[in-house]
Coordinates of C-alpha atoms in Angstrom, one line a residue:
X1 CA 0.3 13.9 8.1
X2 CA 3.9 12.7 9.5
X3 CA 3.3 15.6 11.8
X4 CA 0.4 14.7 13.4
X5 CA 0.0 14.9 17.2
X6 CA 0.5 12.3 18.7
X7 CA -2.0 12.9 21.9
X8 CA -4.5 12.9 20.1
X9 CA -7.1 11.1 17.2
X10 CA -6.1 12.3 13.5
X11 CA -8.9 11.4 11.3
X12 CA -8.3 12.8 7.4
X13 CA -10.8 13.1 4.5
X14 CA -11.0 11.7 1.3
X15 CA -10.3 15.0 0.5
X16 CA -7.1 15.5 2.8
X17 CA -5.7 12.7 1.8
X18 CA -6.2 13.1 -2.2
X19 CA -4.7 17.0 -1.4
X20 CA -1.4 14.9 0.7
X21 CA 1.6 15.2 -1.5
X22 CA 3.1 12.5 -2.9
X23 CA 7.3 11.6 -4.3
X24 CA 8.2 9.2 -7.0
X25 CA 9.2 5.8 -5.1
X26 CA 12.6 4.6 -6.0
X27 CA 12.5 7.8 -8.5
X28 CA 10.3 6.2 -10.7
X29 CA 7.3 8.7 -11.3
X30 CA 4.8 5.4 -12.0
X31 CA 5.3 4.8 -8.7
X32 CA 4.0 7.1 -6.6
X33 CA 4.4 7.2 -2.2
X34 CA 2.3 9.2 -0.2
X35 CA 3.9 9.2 3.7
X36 CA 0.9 8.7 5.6
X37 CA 2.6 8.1 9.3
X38 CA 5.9 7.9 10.6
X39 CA 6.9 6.7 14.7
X40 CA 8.1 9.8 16.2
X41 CA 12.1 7.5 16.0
X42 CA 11.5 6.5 12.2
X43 CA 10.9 3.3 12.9
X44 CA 7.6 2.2 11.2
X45 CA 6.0 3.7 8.3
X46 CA 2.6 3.7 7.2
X47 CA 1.6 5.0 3.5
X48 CA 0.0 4.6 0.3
X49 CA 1.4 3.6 -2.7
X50 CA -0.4 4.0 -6.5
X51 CA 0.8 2.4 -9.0
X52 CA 0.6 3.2 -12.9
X53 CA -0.4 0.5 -15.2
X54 CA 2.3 -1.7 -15.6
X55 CA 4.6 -0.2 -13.5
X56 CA 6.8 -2.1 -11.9
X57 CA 9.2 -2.1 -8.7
X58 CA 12.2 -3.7 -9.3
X59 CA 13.1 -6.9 -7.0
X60 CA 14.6 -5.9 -4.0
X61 CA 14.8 -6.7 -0.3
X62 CA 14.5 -5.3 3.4
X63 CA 17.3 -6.8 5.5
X64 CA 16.2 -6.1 8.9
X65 CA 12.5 -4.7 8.1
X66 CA 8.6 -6.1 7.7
X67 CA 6.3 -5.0 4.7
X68 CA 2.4 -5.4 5.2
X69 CA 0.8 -4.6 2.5
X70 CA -3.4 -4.3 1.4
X71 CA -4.1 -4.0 -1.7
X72 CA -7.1 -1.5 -2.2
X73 CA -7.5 -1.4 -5.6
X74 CA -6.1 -3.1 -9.1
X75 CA -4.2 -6.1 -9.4
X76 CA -0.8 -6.6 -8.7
X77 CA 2.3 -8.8 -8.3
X78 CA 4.4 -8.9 -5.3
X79 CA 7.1 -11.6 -5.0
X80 CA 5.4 -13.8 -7.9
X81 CA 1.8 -13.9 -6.4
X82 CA -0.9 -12.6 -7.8
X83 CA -3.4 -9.9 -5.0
X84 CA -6.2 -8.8 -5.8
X85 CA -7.9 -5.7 -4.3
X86 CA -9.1 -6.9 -0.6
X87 CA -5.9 -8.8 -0.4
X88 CA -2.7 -8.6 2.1
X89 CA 0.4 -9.6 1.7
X90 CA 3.3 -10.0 4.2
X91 CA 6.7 -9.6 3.6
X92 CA 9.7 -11.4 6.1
X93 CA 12.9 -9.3 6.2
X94 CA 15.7 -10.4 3.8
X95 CA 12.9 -12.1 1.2
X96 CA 13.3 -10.8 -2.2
X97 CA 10.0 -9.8 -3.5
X98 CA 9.4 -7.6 -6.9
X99 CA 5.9 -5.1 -7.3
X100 CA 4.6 -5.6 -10.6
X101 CA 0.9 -3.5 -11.3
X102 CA -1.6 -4.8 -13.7
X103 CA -3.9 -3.6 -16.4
X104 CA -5.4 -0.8 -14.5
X105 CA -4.2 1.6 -11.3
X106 CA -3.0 0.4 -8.2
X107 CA -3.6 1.1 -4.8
X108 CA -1.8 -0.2 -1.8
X109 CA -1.5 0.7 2.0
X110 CA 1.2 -0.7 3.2
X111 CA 3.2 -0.3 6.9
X112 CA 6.9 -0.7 7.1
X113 CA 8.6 -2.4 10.5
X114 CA 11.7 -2.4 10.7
X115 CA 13.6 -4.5 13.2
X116 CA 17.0 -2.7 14.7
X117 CA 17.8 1.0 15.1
X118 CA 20.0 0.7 11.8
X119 CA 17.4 0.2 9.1
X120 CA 17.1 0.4 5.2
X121 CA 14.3 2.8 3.8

């Protein structure tokens, strides 16, 4: 959905978006992306990210960039804090923070905003 126009309202299914492909995130096929938006320059993302029980995303960091992140559904860890489905969670540039699923399957949409031209994906 990347491709979308961008004169125009893009509304997609349940059924689109369970059909939009989605790529292991960091190469780790418990983690699964699915790209639902980029800026026409790159510059923010928007997606979905489901997580495998258990699975986890190792610590890591976004020098010059924002994560928001909801989660939809399942419990999860980010940065040591427990979130719930219903809850968001904001990630600062440069703050380590670590993803760590529950029990059951996670869902998350997040949006990613980074800050200078030069960023880290």
């Amino acid at each position: 959905m990347s491709d979308a126009p961008q004169d125009k309202v893009t509304v997609l299914s349940a059924e689109g978006l369970a059909q939009l492909k989605s790529f292991p995130l960091h190469g780790d096929e418990r983690l699964q992306n699915k790209l639902l938006w980029k800026s026409p320059n790159g510059d923010t993302i928007v997606g979905l990210i489901q997580m495998a029980p258990g699975a986890r995303d190792a610590g890591h960091n976004h020098p010059s960039a924002t994560q928001h992140t909801w989660v939809i559904d399942g419990t999860v860890s980010i940065g040591g804090v427990e979130a719930t489905a219903g809850s968001y969670a904001f990630v600062p540039p440069g703050v380590d923070h670590e993803t760590i699923a529950g029990d059951e399957p996670v869902t998350m949409f997040y949006v990613y905003q980074p800050f200078a031209p030069e960023h880290d994906h």
